[in-house]
PDB file of C-alpha atoms (C1' of nucleotides) in Angstrom:
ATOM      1  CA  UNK A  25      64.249 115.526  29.896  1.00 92.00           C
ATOM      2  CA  UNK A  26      63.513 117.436  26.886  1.00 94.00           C
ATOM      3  CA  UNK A  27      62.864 116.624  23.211  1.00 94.00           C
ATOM      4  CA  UNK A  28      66.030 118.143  22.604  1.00 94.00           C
ATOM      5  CA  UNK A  29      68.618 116.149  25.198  1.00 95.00           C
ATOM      6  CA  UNK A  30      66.180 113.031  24.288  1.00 96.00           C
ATOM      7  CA  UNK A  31      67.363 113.286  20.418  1.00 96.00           C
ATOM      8  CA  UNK A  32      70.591 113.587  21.720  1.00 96.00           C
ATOM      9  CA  UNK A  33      70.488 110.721  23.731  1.00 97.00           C
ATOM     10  CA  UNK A  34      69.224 108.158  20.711  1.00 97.00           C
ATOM     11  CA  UNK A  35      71.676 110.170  18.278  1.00 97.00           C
ATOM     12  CA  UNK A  36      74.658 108.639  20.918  1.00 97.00           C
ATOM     13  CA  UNK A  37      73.471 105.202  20.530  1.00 97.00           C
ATOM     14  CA  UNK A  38      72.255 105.270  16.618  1.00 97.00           C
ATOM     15  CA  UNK A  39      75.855 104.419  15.856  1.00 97.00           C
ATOM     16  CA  UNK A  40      77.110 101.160  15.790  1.00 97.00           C
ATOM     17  CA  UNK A  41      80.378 102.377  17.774  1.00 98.00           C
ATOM     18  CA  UNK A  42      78.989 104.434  20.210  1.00 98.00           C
ATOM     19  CA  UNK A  43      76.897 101.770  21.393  1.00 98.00           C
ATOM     20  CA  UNK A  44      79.487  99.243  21.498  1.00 98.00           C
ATOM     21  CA  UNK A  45      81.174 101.921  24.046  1.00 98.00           C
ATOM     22  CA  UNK A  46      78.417 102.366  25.958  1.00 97.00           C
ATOM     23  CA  UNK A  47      77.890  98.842  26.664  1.00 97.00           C
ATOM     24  CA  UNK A  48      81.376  98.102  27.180  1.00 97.00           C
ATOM     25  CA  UNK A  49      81.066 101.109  29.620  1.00 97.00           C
ATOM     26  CA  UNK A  50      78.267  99.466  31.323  1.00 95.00           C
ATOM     27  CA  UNK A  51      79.796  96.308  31.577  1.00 95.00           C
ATOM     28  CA  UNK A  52      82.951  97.931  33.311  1.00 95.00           C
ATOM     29  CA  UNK A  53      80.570 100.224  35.422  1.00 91.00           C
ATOM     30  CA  UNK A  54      81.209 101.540  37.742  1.00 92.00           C
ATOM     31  CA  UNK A  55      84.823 101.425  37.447  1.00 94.00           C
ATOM     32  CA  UNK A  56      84.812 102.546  33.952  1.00 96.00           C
ATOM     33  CA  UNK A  57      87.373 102.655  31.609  1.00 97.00           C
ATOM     34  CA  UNK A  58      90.084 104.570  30.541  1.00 98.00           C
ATOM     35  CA  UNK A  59      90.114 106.314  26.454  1.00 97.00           C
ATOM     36  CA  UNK A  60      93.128 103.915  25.853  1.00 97.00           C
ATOM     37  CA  UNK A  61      91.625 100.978  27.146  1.00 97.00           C
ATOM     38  CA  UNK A  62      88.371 101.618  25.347  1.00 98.00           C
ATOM     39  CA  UNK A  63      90.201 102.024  22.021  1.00 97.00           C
ATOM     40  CA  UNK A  64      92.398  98.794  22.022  1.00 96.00           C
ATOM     41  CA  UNK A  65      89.575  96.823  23.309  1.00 97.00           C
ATOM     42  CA  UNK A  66      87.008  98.384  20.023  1.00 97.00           C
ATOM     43  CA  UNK A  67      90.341  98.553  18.005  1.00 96.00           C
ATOM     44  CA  UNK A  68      89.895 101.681  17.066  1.00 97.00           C
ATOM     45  CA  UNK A  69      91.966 104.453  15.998  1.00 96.00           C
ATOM     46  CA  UNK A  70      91.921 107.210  19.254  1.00 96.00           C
ATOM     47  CA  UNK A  71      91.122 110.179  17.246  1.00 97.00           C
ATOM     48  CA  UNK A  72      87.881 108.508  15.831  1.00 98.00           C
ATOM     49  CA  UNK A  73      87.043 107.478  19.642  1.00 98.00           C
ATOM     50  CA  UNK A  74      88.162 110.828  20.911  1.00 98.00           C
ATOM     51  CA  UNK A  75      85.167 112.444  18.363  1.00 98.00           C
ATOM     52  CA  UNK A  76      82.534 109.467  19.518  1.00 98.00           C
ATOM     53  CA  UNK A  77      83.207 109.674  23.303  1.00 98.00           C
ATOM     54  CA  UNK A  78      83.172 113.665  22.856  1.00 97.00           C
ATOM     55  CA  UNK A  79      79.457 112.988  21.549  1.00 98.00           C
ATOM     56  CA  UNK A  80      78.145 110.844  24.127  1.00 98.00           C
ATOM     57  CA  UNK A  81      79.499 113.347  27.279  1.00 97.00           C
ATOM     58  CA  UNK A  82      78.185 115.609  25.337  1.00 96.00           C
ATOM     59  CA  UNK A  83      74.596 114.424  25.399  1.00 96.00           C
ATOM     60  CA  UNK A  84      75.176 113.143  28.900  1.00 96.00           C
ATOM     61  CA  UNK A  85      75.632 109.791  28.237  1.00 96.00           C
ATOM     62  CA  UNK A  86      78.762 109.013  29.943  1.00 97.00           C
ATOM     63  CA  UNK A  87      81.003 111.288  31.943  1.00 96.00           C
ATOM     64  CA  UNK A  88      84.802 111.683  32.015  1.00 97.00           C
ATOM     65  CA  UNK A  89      87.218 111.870  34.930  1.00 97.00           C
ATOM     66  CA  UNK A  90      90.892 113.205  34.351  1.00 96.00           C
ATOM     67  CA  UNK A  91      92.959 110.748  36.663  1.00 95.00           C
ATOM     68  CA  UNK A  92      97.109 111.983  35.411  1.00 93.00           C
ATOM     69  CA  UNK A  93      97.353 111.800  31.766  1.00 95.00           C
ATOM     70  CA  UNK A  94      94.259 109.152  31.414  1.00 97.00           C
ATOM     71  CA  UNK A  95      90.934 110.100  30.936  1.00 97.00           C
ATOM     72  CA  UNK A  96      88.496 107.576  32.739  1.00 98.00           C
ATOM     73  CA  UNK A  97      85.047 107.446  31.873  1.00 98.00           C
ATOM     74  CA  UNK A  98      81.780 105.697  32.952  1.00 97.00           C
ATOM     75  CA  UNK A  99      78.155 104.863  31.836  1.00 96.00           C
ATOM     76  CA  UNK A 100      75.517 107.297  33.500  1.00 95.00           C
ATOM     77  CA  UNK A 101      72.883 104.737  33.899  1.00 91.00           C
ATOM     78  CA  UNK A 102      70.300 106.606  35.840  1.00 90.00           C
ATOM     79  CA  UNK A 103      70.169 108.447  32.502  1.00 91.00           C
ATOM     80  CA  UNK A 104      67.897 105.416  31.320  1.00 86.00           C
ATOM     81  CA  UNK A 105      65.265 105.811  33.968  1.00 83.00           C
ATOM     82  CA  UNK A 106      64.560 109.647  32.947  1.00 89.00           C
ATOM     83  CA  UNK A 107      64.694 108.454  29.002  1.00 91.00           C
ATOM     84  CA  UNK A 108      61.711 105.982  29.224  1.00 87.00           C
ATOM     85  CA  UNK A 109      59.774 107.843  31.295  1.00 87.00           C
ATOM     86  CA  UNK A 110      60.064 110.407  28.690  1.00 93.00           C
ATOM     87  CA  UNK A 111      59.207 108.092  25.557  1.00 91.00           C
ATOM     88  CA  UNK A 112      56.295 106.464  27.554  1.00 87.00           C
ATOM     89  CA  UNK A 113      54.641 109.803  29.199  1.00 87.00           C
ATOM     90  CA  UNK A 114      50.854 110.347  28.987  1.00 89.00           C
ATOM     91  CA  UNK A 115      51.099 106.317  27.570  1.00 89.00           C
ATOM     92  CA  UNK A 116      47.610 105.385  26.632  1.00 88.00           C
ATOM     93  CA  UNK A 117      45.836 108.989  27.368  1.00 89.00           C
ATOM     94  CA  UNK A 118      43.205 107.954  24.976  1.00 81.00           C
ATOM     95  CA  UNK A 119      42.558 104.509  25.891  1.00 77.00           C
ATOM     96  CA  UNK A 120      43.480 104.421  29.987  1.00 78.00           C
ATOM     97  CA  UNK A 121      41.531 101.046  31.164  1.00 75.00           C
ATOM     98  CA  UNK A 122      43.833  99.276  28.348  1.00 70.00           C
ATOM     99  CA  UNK A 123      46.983 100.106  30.057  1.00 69.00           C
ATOM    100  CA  UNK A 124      47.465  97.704  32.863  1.00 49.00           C
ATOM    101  CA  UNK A 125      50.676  99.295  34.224  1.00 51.00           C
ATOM    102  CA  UNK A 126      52.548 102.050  35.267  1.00 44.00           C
ATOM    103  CA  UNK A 127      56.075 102.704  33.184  1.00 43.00           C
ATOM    104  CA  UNK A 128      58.263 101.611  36.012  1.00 44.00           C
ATOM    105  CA  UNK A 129      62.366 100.851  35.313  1.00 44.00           C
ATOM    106  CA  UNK A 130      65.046 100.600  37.476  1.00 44.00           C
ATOM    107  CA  UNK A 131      68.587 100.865  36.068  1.00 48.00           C
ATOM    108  CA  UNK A 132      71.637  98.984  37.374  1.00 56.00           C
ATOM    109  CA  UNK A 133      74.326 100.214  38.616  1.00 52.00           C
ATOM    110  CA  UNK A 134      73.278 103.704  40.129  1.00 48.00           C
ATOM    111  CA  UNK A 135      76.811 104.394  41.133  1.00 38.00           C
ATOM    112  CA  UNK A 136      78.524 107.383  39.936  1.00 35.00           C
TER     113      UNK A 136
ATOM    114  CA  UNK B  16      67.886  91.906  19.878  1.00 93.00           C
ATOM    115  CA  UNK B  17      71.507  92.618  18.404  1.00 94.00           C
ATOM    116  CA  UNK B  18      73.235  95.332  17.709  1.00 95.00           C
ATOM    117  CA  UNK B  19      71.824  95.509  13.835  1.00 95.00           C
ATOM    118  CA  UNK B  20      68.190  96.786  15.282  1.00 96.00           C
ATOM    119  CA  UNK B  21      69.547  98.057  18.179  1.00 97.00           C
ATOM    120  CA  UNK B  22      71.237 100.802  15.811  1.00 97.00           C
ATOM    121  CA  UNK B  23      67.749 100.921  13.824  1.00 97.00           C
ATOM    122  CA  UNK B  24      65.798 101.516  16.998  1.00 97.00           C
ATOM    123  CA  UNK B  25      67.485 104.395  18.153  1.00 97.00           C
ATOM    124  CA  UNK B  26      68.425 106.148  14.732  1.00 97.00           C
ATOM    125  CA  UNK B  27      64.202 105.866  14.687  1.00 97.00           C
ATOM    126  CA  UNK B  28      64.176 107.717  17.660  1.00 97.00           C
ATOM    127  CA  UNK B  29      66.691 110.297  17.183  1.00 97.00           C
ATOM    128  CA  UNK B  30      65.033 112.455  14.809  1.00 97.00           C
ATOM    129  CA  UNK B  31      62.782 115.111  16.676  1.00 97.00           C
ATOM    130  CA  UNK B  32      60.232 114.319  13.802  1.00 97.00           C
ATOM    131  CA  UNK B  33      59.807 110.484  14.689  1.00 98.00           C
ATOM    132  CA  UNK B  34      60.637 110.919  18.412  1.00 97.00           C
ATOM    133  CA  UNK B  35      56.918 113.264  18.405  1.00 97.00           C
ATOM    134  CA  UNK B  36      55.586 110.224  15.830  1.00 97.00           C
ATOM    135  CA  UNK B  37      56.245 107.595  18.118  1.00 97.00           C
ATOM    136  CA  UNK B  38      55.154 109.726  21.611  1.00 96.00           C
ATOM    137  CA  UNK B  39      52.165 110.785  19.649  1.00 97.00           C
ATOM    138  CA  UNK B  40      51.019 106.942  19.369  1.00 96.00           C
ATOM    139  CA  UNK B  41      52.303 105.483  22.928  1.00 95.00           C
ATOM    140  CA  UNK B  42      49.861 108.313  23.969  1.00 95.00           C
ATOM    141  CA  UNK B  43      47.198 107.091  21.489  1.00 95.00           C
ATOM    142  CA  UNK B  44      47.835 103.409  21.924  1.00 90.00           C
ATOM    143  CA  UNK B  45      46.098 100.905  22.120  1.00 91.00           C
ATOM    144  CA  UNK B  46      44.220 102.553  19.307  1.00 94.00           C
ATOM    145  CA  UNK B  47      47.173 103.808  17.459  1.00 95.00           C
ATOM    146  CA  UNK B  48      46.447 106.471  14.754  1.00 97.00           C
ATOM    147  CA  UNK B  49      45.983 106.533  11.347  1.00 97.00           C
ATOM    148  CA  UNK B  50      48.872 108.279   8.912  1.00 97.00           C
ATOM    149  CA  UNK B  51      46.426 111.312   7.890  1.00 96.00           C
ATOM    150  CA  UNK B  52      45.632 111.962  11.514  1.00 97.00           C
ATOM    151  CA  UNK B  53      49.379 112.008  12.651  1.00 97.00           C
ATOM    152  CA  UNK B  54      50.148 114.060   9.447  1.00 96.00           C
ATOM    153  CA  UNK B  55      47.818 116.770  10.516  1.00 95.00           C
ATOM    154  CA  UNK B  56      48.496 116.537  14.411  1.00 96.00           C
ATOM    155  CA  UNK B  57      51.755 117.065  13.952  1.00 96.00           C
ATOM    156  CA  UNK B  58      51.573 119.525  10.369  1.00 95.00           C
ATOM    157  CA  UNK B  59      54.020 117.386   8.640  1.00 95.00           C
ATOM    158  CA  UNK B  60      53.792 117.460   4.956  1.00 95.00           C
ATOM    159  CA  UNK B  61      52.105 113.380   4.646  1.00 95.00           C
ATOM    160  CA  UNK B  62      54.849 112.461   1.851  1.00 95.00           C
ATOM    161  CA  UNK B  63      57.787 113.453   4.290  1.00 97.00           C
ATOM    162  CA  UNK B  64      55.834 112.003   7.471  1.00 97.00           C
ATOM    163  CA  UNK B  65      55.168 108.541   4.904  1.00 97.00           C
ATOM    164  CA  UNK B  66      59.096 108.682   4.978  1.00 97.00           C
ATOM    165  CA  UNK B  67      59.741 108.521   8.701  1.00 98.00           C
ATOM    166  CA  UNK B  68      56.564 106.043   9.334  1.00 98.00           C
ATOM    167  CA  UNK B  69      58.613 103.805   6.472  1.00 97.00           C
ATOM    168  CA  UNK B  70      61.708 103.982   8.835  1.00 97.00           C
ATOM    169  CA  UNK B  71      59.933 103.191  11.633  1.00 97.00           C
ATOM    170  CA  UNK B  72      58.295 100.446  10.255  1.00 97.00           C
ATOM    171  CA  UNK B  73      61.087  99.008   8.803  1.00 96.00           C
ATOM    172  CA  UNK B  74      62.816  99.283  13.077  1.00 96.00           C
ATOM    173  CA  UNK B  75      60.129  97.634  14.112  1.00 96.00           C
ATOM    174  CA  UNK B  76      59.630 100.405  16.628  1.00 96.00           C
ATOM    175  CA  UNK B  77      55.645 100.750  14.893  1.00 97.00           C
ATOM    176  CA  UNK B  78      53.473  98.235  12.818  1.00 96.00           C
ATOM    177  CA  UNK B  79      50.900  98.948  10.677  1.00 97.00           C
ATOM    178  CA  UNK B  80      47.262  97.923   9.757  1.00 96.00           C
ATOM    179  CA  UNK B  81      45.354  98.328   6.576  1.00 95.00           C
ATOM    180  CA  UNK B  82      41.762  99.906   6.892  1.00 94.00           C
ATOM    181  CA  UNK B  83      40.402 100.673   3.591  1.00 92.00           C
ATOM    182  CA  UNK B  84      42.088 103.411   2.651  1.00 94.00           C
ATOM    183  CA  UNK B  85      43.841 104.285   5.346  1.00 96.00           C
ATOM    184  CA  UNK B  86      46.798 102.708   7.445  1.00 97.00           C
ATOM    185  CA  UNK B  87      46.396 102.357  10.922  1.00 98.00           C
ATOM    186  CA  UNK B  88      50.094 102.791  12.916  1.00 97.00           C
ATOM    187  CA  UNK B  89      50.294 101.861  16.137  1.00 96.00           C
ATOM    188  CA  UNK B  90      53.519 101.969  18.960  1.00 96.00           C
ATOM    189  CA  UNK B  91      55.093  98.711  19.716  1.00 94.00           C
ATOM    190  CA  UNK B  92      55.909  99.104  23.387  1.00 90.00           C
ATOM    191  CA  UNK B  93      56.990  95.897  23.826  1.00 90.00           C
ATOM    192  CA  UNK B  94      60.015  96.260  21.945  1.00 91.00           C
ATOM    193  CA  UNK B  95      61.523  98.596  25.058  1.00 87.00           C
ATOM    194  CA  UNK B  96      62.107  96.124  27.414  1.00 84.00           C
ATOM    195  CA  UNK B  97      64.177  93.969  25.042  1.00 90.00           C
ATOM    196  CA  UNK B  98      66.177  97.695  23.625  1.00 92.00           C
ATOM    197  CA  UNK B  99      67.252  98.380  27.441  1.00 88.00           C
ATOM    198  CA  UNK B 100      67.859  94.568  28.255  1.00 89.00           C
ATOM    199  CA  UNK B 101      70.337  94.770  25.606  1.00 93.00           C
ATOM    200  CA  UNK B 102      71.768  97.919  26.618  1.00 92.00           C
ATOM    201  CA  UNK B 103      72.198  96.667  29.767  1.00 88.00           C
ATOM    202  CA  UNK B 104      73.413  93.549  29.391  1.00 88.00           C
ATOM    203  CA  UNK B 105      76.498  91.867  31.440  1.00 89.00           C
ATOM    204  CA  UNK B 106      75.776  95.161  33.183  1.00 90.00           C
ATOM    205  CA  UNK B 107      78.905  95.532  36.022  1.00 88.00           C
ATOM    206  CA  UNK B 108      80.109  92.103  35.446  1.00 89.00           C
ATOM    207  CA  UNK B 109      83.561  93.672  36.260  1.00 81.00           C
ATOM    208  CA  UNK B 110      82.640  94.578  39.081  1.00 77.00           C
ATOM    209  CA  UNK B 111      79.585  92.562  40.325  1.00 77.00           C
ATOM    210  CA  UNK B 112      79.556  93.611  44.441  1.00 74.00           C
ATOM    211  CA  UNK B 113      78.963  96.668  43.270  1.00 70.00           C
ATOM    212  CA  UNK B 114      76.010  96.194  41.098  1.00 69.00           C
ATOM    213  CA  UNK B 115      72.716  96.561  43.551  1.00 50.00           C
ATOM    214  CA  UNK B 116      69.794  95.872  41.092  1.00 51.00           C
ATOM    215  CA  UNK B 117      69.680  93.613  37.984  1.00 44.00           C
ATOM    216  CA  UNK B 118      68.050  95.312  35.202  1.00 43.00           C
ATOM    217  CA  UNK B 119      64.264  94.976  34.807  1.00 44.00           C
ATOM    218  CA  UNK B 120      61.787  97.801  33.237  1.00 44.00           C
ATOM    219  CA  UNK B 121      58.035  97.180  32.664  1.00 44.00           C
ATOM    220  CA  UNK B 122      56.827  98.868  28.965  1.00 47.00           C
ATOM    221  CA  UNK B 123      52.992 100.300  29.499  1.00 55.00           C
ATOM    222  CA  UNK B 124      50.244  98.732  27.403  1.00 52.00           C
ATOM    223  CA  UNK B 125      51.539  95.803  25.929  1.00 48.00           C
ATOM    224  CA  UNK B 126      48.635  95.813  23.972  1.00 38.00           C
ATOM    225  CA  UNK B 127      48.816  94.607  20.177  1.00 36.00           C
TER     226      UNK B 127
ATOM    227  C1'  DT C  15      34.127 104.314 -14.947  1.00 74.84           C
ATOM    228  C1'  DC C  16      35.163 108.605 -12.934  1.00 74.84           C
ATOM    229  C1'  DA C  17      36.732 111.947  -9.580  1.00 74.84           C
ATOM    230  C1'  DA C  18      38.263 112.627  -4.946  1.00 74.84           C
ATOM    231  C1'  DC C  19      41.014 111.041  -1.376  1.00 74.84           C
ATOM    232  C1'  DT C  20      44.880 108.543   1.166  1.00 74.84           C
ATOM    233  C1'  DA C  21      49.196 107.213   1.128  1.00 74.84           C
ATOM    234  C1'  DT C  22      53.613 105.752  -0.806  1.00 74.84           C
ATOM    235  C1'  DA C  23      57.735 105.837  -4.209  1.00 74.84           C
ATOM    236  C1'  DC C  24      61.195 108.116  -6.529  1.00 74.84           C
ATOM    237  C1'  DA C  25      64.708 111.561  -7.775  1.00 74.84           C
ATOM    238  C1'  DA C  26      67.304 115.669  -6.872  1.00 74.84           C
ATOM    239  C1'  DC C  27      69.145 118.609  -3.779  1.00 74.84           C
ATOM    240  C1'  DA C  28      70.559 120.334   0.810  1.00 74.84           C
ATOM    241  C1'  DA C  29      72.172 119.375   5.229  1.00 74.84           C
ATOM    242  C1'  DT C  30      74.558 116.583   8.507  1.00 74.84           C
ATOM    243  C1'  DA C  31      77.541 112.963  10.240  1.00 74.84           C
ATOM    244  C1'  DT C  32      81.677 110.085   9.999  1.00 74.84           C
ATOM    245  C1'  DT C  33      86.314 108.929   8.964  1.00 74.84           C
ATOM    246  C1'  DT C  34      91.071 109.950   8.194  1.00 74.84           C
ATOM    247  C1'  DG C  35      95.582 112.035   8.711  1.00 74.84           C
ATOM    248  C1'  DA C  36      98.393 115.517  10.678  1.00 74.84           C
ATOM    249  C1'  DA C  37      99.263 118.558  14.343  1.00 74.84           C
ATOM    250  C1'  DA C  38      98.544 120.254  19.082  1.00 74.84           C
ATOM    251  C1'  DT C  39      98.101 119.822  24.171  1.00 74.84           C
ATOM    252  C1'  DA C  40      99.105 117.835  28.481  1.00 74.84           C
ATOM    253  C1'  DT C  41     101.191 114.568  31.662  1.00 74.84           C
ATOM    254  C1'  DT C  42     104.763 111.532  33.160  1.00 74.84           C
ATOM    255  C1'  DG C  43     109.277 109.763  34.175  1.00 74.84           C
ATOM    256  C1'  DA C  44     114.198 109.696  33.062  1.00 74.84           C
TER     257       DA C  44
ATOM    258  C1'  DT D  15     114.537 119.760  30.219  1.00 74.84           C
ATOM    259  C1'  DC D  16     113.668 116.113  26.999  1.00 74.84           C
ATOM    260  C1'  DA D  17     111.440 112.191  25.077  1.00 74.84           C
ATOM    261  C1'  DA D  18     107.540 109.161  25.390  1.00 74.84           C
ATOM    262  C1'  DT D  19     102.728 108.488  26.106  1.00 74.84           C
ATOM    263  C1'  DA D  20      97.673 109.666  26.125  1.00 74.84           C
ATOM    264  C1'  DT D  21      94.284 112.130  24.248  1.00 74.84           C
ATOM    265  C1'  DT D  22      92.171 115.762  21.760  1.00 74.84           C
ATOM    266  C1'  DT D  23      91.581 119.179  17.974  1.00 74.84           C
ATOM    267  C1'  DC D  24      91.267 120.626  13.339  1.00 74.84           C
ATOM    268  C1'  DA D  25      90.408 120.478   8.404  1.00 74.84           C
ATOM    269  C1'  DA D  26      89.461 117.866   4.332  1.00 74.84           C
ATOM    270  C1'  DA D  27      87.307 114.005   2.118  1.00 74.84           C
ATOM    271  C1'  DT D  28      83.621 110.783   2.173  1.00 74.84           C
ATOM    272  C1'  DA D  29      79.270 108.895   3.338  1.00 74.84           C
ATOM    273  C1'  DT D  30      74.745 109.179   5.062  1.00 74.84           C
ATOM    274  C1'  DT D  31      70.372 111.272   6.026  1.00 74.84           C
ATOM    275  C1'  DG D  32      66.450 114.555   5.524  1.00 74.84           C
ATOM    276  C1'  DT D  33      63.481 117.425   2.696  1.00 74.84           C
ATOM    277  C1'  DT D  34      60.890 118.796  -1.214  1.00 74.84           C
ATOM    278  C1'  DG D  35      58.281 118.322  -5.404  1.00 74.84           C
ATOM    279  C1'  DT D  36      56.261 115.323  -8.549  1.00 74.84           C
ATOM    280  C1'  DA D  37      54.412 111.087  -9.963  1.00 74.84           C
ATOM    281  C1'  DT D  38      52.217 106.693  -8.909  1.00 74.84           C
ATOM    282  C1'  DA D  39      49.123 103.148  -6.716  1.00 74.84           C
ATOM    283  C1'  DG D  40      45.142 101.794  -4.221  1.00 74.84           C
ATOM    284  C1'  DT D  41      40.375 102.767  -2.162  1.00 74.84           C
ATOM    285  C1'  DT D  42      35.933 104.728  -1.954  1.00 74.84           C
ATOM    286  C1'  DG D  43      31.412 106.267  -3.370  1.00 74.84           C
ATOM    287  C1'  DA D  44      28.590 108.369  -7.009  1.00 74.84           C
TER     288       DA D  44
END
DNA sequence: TCAACTATACAACAATATTTGAAATATTGA
DNA sequence: TCAATATTTCAAATATTGTTGTATAGTTGA
């Protein structure tokens, strides 16, 4: 995890859409959910869900499978795990006998 | 947590700028910093950097203490295990056999 | 009170992101 | 092969965000 892919990561989820995808995505993990599906439940118009979903495989987010003419695609939780241990690295440097606890997270769902 | 400051919290942390803000004070909390010392640490010009703390702020991702002249900012590390409850939330309810783990992450110095 | 210092507020501009509509690609089944 | 379906791509219009310079407000110590 770099500051780069990080950015990228919290970019995905900054909009209000993407992060209703992602958490529908979770909820359906680790089935997942195909574009179509995704769109009628959001009611959204495909090509603006095409150019969101396109964002968050991009940064890593989710991932897409091609299953005929459907494209499925599924939250990568274990994503999460490397994110906060990012955002809470060196945590408390300066002060160490005030932190009382390791960053520690485990993410549901590893599948997929 | 809803999706309103959901949003908030991660547009916070998708700028490179407040992404090294807010690692700069999980690494310096409990103490936190104040906005001088960040400005210079990181060589932001302090009227731009006064900009992002403002966002911040305003997320809920930092908080702030007068001291004289200067204002103390410090991380709010609590708010993490509420973000990634809510990101995770009804996680795999479709498909619950498959879900191994329910959600839990510990945030590092819940100091202040 | 004054000057120096710390920090924020505002306005203008540049840069970036989002939405929309139309067209393109690819797969399926008749 | 043809029509229908699923999804993506592209370009233009719109909206939002980030940066910079300048001005303002509050605090400190002489």
């Amino acid at each position: 995890m770099d500051k780069l892919h990080a950015t990228k990561i919290f970019e995905s989820l900054a909009s209000g859409i993407r992060l209703d995808v992602f958490r529908l995505l979770v909820k359906h993990a680790p089935t997942g959910l195909v574009a179509g599906e995704i769109a009628s439940l959001l009611e959204l118009p495909p090509n603006n869900l095409s150019f969101h979903l396109k964002a968050m495989t991009h940064a890593g987010l989710i991932n897409v499978t091609q299953e005929g003419r459907y494209q499925r695609y599924r939250a990568q939780l274990t994503l999460m795990q490397a994110l906060i241990d990012y955002l809470t690295a060196e945590c408390c440097s300066a002060d160490p006998e005030s932190c009382f606890e390791p960053n520690k997270a485990s993410s549901c769902c590893d599948a997929v």
